[in-house]
Short mmCIF file of C-alpha atoms in Angstrom, two decimals:
data_model
loop_
_atom_site.label_atom_id
_atom_site.label_comp_id
_atom_site.label_asym_id
_atom_site.label_seq_id
_atom_site.Cartn_x
_atom_site.Cartn_y
_atom_site.Cartn_z
CA MET A 1 0.00 0.00 0.00
CA LYS A 2 1.51 3.30 -1.16
CA LEU A 3 0.15 6.42 0.56
CA ILE A 4 2.12 9.08 -1.31
CA PRO A 5 0.28 8.62 -4.66
CA SER A 6 -3.12 8.67 -2.90
CA TYR A 7 -4.90 12.03 -3.09
CA LYS A 8 -7.21 10.90 -0.28
CA TYR A 9 -4.21 10.52 1.99
CA TRP A 10 -3.02 14.03 1.07
CA ILE A 11 -6.38 15.53 2.00
CA ILE A 12 -6.81 13.58 5.23
CA ASN A 13 -3.19 14.14 6.24
CA PHE A 14 -3.41 17.90 5.57
CA PHE A 15 -6.52 18.52 7.62
CA GLY A 16 -5.41 16.00 10.22
CA TRP A 17 -2.18 17.86 10.90
CA ILE A 18 -3.88 21.27 11.12
CA LEU A 19 -6.74 20.12 13.33
CA PHE A 20 -4.39 18.18 15.58
CA ALA A 21 -2.06 21.20 15.94
CA LEU A 22 -4.97 23.52 16.67
CA PHE A 23 -6.36 21.14 19.26
CA MET A 24 -3.06 20.44 21.00
CA LEU A 25 -1.55 23.90 20.76
CA THR A 26 -3.99 26.73 20.06
CA ILE A 27 -7.08 25.67 22.01
CA ASP A 28 -4.92 24.80 24.98
CA LYS A 29 -3.36 28.28 25.07
CA ILE A 30 -6.67 30.06 24.51
CA THR A 31 -8.28 28.05 27.31
CA TYR A 32 -5.63 29.17 29.78
CA GLY A 33 -5.98 32.86 29.00
CA GLY A 34 -3.86 33.13 25.92
CA GLY A 35 -6.71 34.62 23.91
CA ASP A 36 -7.36 37.67 26.12
CA SER A 37 -7.30 39.94 23.07
CA PRO A 38 -8.49 39.43 19.47
CA ASN A 39 -5.00 39.95 18.02
CA ARG A 40 -3.54 37.46 20.49
CA MET A 41 -6.19 34.90 19.55
CA TYR A 42 -5.57 35.48 15.83
CA TYR A 43 -1.87 34.90 16.40
CA LEU A 44 -2.50 31.66 18.29
CA LEU A 45 -4.79 30.42 15.53
CA SER A 46 -2.22 31.24 12.85
CA GLU A 47 0.45 29.59 15.01
CA GLY A 48 -1.53 26.33 15.10
CA VAL A 49 -2.18 26.43 11.34
CA LEU A 50 1.48 27.10 10.52
CA CYS A 51 2.64 24.28 12.83
CA GLY A 52 0.17 21.93 11.16
CA ILE A 53 1.19 22.93 7.61
CA LEU A 54 4.89 22.56 8.42
CA GLY A 55 4.29 19.17 10.05
CA PHE A 56 2.22 18.10 7.05
CA ALA A 57 5.00 19.06 4.61
CA LEU A 58 7.84 17.45 6.57
CA SER A 59 5.88 14.27 7.27
CA PHE A 60 6.45 13.32 3.63
CA ILE A 61 10.17 12.98 4.29
CA ILE A 62 9.45 10.25 6.84
CA LEU A 63 6.75 8.70 4.67
CA TYR A 64 9.08 8.60 1.65
CA PHE A 65 11.65 6.69 3.72
CA ILE A 66 9.04 4.26 5.05
CA GLU A 67 7.60 3.48 1.63
CA ASN A 68 10.94 3.07 -0.12
CA TYR A 69 13.41 1.80 2.48
CA PHE A 70 11.43 0.35 5.39
CA ASN A 71 9.76 -3.03 4.89
CA ILE A 72 7.04 -3.32 7.52
CA GLY A 73 7.06 -7.11 7.15
CA ASP A 74 10.81 -7.65 7.26
CA TYR A 75 12.83 -4.96 9.02
CA SER A 76 16.02 -5.13 11.03
CA LYS A 77 17.40 -3.14 13.95
CA ARG A 78 19.42 -1.17 11.45
CA ASP A 79 16.24 -0.19 9.62
CA VAL A 80 14.70 0.99 12.90
CA TYR A 81 17.78 3.08 13.66
CA LYS A 82 17.57 4.61 10.19
CA LEU A 83 13.91 5.47 10.75
CA ILE A 84 14.75 7.12 14.07
CA ALA A 85 17.54 9.07 12.34
CA VAL A 86 15.10 10.29 9.67
CA VAL A 87 12.66 11.44 12.39
CA VAL A 88 15.48 13.29 14.18
CA ILE A 89 16.57 15.00 10.94
CA THR A 90 12.97 15.97 10.31
CA GLN A 91 12.75 17.50 13.79
CA VAL A 92 15.90 19.55 13.16
CA ILE A 93 14.39 20.89 9.94
CA TYR A 94 11.06 21.49 11.66
CA HIS A 95 12.50 23.61 14.48
CA SER A 96 14.87 25.42 12.12
CA LEU A 97 11.92 26.62 10.06
CA LEU A 98 9.25 26.94 12.73
CA TRP A 99 10.42 29.98 14.67
CA PRO A 100 11.20 32.19 11.64
CA MET A 101 7.77 31.28 10.26
CA LEU A 102 6.05 32.21 13.53
CA ASN A 103 7.68 35.63 13.43
CA ILE A 104 5.48 36.51 10.43
CA PRO A 105 2.09 36.36 12.26
CA ALA A 106 3.72 37.64 15.46
CA ASN A 107 4.89 40.83 13.74
CA TYR A 108 1.56 41.20 11.97
CA PHE A 109 -0.80 40.65 14.90
CA LEU A 110 1.38 41.47 17.92
CA ASN A 111 3.83 43.95 16.42
CA LYS A 112 6.75 41.95 17.82
CA SER A 113 8.85 38.91 17.04
CA VAL A 114 8.83 35.60 18.85
CA ASP A 115 11.54 36.17 21.39
CA LEU A 116 12.47 32.88 23.03
CA THR A 117 15.76 31.74 24.47
CA LEU A 118 17.46 28.61 23.19
CA LEU A 119 16.42 26.77 26.35
CA GLN A 120 12.77 27.76 25.86
CA LYS A 121 12.89 26.53 22.28
CA LEU A 122 14.44 23.24 23.39
CA THR A 123 11.67 22.71 25.96
CA ASN A 124 9.18 22.82 23.07
CA VAL A 125 10.94 19.98 21.23
CA PRO A 126 9.15 17.12 23.09
CA HIS A 127 5.81 18.84 22.51
CA PHE A 128 6.25 19.11 18.76
CA LEU A 129 7.94 15.70 18.59
CA ALA A 130 4.75 14.21 20.01
CA TYR A 131 2.90 15.38 16.85
CA PHE A 132 5.21 13.34 14.63
CA ILE A 133 5.11 10.32 16.93
CA VAL A 134 1.29 10.28 16.81
CA TRP A 135 1.34 10.65 13.03
CA LEU A 136 4.02 7.92 12.70
CA PHE A 137 1.98 5.58 14.88
CA VAL A 138 -1.10 6.08 12.68
CA VAL A 139 0.85 5.51 9.44
CA LEU A 140 2.65 2.40 10.70
CA THR A 141 -0.63 1.02 12.04
CA LEU A 142 -2.28 1.47 8.63
CA LYS A 143 0.61 -0.23 6.89
CA LEU A 144 0.71 -3.07 9.43
CA VAL A 145 -3.02 -3.73 9.02
CA TYR A 146 -2.58 -3.73 5.23
CA TYR A 147 0.41 -6.09 5.53
CA ILE A 148 -1.55 -8.51 7.74
CA ASN A 149 -4.46 -8.50 5.30
CA THR A 150 -2.04 -9.07 2.41
CA ILE A 151 -0.51 -12.03 4.22
CA LYS A 152 -3.97 -13.49 4.75
CA VAL A 153 -4.80 -13.12 1.06
CA LYS A 154 -1.47 -14.70 0.03
CA GLN A 155 -2.06 -17.56 2.46
CA LEU A 156 -5.44 -18.23 0.88
CA GLN A 157 -3.86 -18.06 -2.58
CA LEU A 158 -1.12 -20.42 -1.47
CA GLU A 159 -3.59 -22.93 -0.08
CA ALA A 160 -5.58 -22.78 -3.31
CA ASN A 161 -2.39 -23.16 -5.34
CA LEU A 162 -1.27 -26.13 -3.27
CA LYS A 163 -4.63 -27.79 -3.81
CA GLU A 164 -4.31 -27.14 -7.54
CA SER A 165 -0.78 -28.53 -7.45
CA GLN A 166 -2.02 -31.63 -5.68
CA LEU A 167 -4.76 -32.16 -8.26
CA ASN A 168 -2.37 -31.60 -11.17
CA THR A 169 0.08 -34.09 -9.69
CA LEU A 170 -2.64 -36.66 -9.13
CA LYS A 171 -3.78 -36.20 -12.71
CA GLY A 172 -0.26 -36.97 -13.84
CA GLN A 173 0.12 -39.99 -11.60
CA ILE A 174 -3.30 -41.54 -11.32
CA ASN A 175 -4.31 -41.35 -14.93
CA PRO A 176 -5.16 -44.63 -16.71
CA HIS A 177 -2.13 -44.40 -18.99
CA PHE A 178 0.34 -44.03 -16.13
CA MET A 179 -1.29 -46.71 -14.01
CA PHE A 180 -1.66 -49.10 -16.92
CA ASN A 181 1.98 -48.77 -17.98
CA SER A 182 3.29 -49.08 -14.43
CA LEU A 183 1.17 -52.07 -13.48
CA ASN A 184 1.68 -53.76 -16.85
CA ASN A 185 5.45 -53.39 -16.55
CA ILE A 186 5.36 -54.68 -13.00
CA ARG A 187 3.33 -57.67 -14.14
CA GLY A 188 5.99 -58.42 -16.73
CA LEU A 189 8.68 -58.15 -14.08
CA MET A 190 6.89 -60.66 -11.88
CA LEU A 191 7.67 -63.37 -14.44
CA GLU A 192 11.34 -62.37 -14.57
CA ASP A 193 12.13 -61.21 -11.05
CA ALA A 194 9.44 -61.29 -8.37
CA ASP A 195 11.58 -59.38 -5.87
CA VAL A 196 12.11 -56.47 -8.27
CA ALA A 197 8.39 -56.45 -9.11
CA ARG A 198 7.55 -56.35 -5.41
CA ASN A 199 9.89 -53.38 -4.93
CA MET A 200 8.27 -51.57 -7.86
CA LEU A 201 4.83 -52.04 -6.30
CA THR A 202 6.18 -50.59 -3.08
CA ASN A 203 7.60 -47.60 -4.96
CA LEU A 204 4.29 -47.01 -6.72
CA SER A 205 2.39 -47.22 -3.44
CA GLU A 206 4.75 -44.81 -1.68
CA THR A 207 4.57 -42.34 -4.57
CA LEU A 208 0.80 -42.26 -4.55
CA ARG A 209 0.68 -42.01 -0.76
CA TYR A 210 3.11 -39.08 -0.83
CA SER A 211 1.03 -37.18 -3.37
CA LEU A 212 -2.09 -37.66 -1.24
CA THR A 213 -0.57 -36.62 2.10
CA LYS A 214 2.61 -34.55 1.85
CA SER A 215 1.30 -32.21 -0.83
CA GLU A 216 -1.19 -30.80 1.69
CA LEU A 217 1.68 -29.36 3.76
CA ASN A 218 3.25 -25.95 3.17
CA SER A 219 6.78 -27.29 3.57
CA ILE A 220 8.68 -30.54 4.10
CA SER A 221 12.30 -31.50 4.51
CA LEU A 222 14.34 -31.92 1.36
CA GLU A 223 15.26 -35.41 2.54
CA ASP A 224 11.60 -36.48 2.48
CA GLU A 225 11.18 -35.02 -1.00
CA LEU A 226 14.24 -36.92 -2.25
CA GLU A 227 12.77 -40.18 -1.01
CA MET A 228 9.65 -39.56 -3.06
CA VAL A 229 11.75 -38.58 -6.10
CA GLU A 230 13.70 -41.84 -5.89
CA ASN A 231 10.46 -43.82 -5.91
CA TYR A 232 9.17 -41.80 -8.85
CA VAL A 233 12.38 -42.33 -10.84
CA GLU A 234 12.43 -46.06 -10.13
CA ILE A 235 8.90 -46.37 -11.49
CA SER A 236 9.82 -44.32 -14.56
CA LYS A 237 12.82 -46.56 -15.25
CA ILE A 238 10.40 -49.41 -15.94
CA GLN A 239 9.09 -47.42 -18.92
CA PHE A 240 12.35 -45.89 -20.12
CA GLU A 241 14.53 -48.92 -19.28
CA ASP A 242 18.13 -48.22 -20.39
CA ARG A 243 17.14 -44.90 -21.98
CA LEU A 244 17.11 -43.18 -18.58
CA GLN A 245 20.21 -42.39 -16.55
CA PHE A 246 19.64 -40.65 -13.24
CA GLU A 247 22.35 -39.06 -11.13
CA THR A 248 22.30 -37.10 -7.89
CA GLU A 249 24.76 -34.85 -6.13
CA ILE A 250 23.24 -33.81 -2.81
CA ASP A 251 24.77 -31.35 -0.37
CA GLN A 252 24.44 -33.02 3.03
CA LYS A 253 23.76 -29.62 4.63
CA SER A 254 20.58 -29.34 2.56
CA LEU A 255 18.87 -32.53 3.71
CA ASN A 256 17.08 -31.01 6.71
CA LEU A 257 16.12 -27.74 5.02
CA GLN A 258 12.45 -27.03 4.37
CA ILE A 259 11.16 -26.76 0.80
CA PRO A 260 7.72 -26.64 -0.84
CA PRO A 261 6.40 -30.19 -1.28
CA MET A 262 6.54 -31.85 -4.69
CA ILE A 263 8.59 -29.04 -6.23
CA ILE A 264 11.54 -31.30 -7.09
CA GLN A 265 9.18 -34.01 -8.29
CA MET A 266 7.70 -31.50 -10.74
CA LEU A 267 11.15 -30.67 -12.08
CA ILE A 268 11.95 -34.36 -12.57
CA GLU A 269 8.57 -35.01 -14.17
CA ASN A 270 9.09 -32.15 -16.65
CA SER A 271 12.58 -33.36 -17.50
CA LEU A 272 11.24 -36.84 -18.30
CA LYS A 273 8.10 -35.74 -20.11
CA HIS A 274 9.57 -32.95 -22.23
CA GLY A 275 13.18 -34.12 -22.40
CA ILE A 276 14.03 -37.82 -22.18
CA SER A 277 10.80 -39.07 -23.75
CA ASN A 278 11.55 -37.06 -26.91
CA LEU A 279 14.99 -38.65 -27.39
CA LYS A 280 15.15 -42.02 -29.16
CA ARG A 281 18.35 -42.97 -27.40
CA GLY A 282 17.21 -41.50 -24.12
CA GLY A 283 19.43 -39.36 -21.97
CA LYS A 284 20.54 -38.34 -18.54
CA VAL A 285 18.75 -36.52 -15.74
CA SER A 286 20.87 -35.11 -12.93
CA LEU A 287 19.68 -33.63 -9.65
CA SER A 288 21.94 -31.56 -7.41
CA THR A 289 21.53 -29.36 -4.33
CA LEU A 290 23.89 -26.78 -2.89
CA VAL A 291 23.76 -24.54 0.18
CA THR A 292 25.55 -21.23 -0.31
CA ASN A 293 25.11 -17.61 0.83
CA ASN A 294 21.99 -18.44 2.89
CA LEU A 295 20.36 -19.86 -0.23
CA LEU A 296 19.36 -23.40 -1.16
CA GLN A 297 20.02 -24.13 -4.81
CA ILE A 298 18.15 -27.00 -6.45
CA LYS A 299 19.21 -27.87 -9.98
CA VAL A 300 17.72 -30.44 -12.37
CA ALA A 301 19.41 -30.92 -15.75
CA ASN A 302 18.30 -33.23 -18.55
CA SER A 303 19.39 -34.09 -22.06
CA GLY A 304 17.37 -32.32 -24.73
CA THR A 305 16.43 -28.84 -25.91
CA LEU A 306 13.83 -26.27 -24.91
CA GLN A 307 12.50 -26.08 -28.47
CA GLN A 308 10.95 -29.54 -28.09
CA SER A 309 8.68 -28.18 -25.34
CA LYS A 310 7.24 -25.21 -27.23
CA ASN A 311 3.87 -26.86 -27.77
CA SER A 312 3.45 -27.80 -24.13
CA THR A 313 1.20 -25.85 -21.75
CA GLN A 314 4.13 -25.24 -19.38
CA LEU A 315 1.66 -25.92 -16.55
CA GLY A 316 4.34 -27.37 -14.27
CA VAL A 317 6.70 -24.43 -14.81
CA LYS A 318 3.96 -21.88 -14.15
CA ASN A 319 2.93 -23.77 -11.03
CA ILE A 320 6.48 -23.74 -9.68
CA LYS A 321 6.92 -20.01 -10.34
CA LYS A 322 3.60 -19.14 -8.71
CA ARG A 323 4.26 -21.19 -5.60
CA LEU A 324 7.73 -19.71 -5.16
CA GLU A 325 6.31 -16.21 -5.53
CA LEU A 326 3.60 -16.83 -2.95
CA LEU A 327 5.97 -18.46 -0.48
CA TYR A 328 9.07 -16.28 -0.80
CA GLY A 329 8.11 -13.21 -2.82
CA GLN A 330 11.12 -11.77 -4.64
CA ASN A 331 13.57 -13.72 -2.47
CA ALA A 332 13.28 -16.91 -4.57
CA THR A 333 14.14 -17.41 -8.22
CA PHE A 334 13.41 -20.00 -10.90
CA THR A 335 15.25 -20.22 -14.20
CA LEU A 336 14.95 -22.59 -17.14
CA ILE A 337 17.71 -22.40 -19.74
CA GLU A 338 19.40 -24.53 -22.38
CA ILE A 339 23.17 -25.07 -22.24
CA GLU A 340 24.88 -27.26 -24.85
CA ASN A 341 21.94 -29.58 -25.63
CA GLU A 342 21.01 -29.77 -21.98
CA VAL A 343 18.01 -28.15 -20.29
CA VAL A 344 18.80 -26.82 -16.84
CA ALA A 345 16.13 -25.84 -14.32
CA THR A 346 17.40 -24.02 -11.23
CA ILE A 347 15.53 -23.00 -8.11
CA LYS A 348 17.05 -20.78 -5.44
CA ILE A 349 15.15 -20.26 -2.20
CA PRO A 350 16.19 -18.50 1.02
CA ILE A 351 17.11 -20.64 3.98
CA VAL A 352 14.59 -20.08 6.76
#
């Protein structure tokens, strides 16, 4: 939520500053005998208006900093110190301009200048500082409420996206073609090697169970995801046979890190569907993870070219990008490039 471009904020802020200054400054002085003459009362009224206008103008310095350099949802102590410094600078400017400005109505209505000692001016600092603190509290409250509502909306979008991801995955795994091929291949294996066939049935069962349970979670450990990927690859090897080579290079420090469920499985599925399946001689799929600079890098590379996937809907890629955006905002990245007849998909997410 940006307040500076909003004309409604300008109007409310302008009248808010003036009314607040009149209430806190002018009415208080008039009540205690400050308005014993018309000229004195006119001066006090103009004093309140000028204080309000000056506060209104200088408040945009603080607001500009908040909206461009202060993230209400992710700020550090350093950011707080910077905000305090901006408020202090604003106060210096405020008091440097205030007293010369007040001399104008004082000379006009009272035929004299505002004659205060440095100590008297300093004693007014907490009073005027209170105006900015009240205004700052209101602005930060508005932004915090907006941030909380935004988080709620993103959470709802994420839950909907995860449900969609779950359904898309189930469509890819529990469709008649997939089930028929898997079970038919397992049946053939039973005549050749009953133990291998039994292991394939276990892999198929674990894969389907994972898609029904784990995909409902917002995050899981990378180690759990790798277990599911291994089952998925073993099942796929029945179809691809010797055409599929699968390699992994896993950073041990990444095993316990949390990632979105089924995100690696989607990368592997895309590499098989749009890469290996289009190559008569098959190819290689490699999966690697790396922890560096507070980031977890997940990379899946497969033989093939991106041009072979032009006619696809890119549903899996769009799903991955959307989920990363909802979970991590701009802190996560996803790239899909071709390097020397190899398609490389890379995900980088912050370590929480």
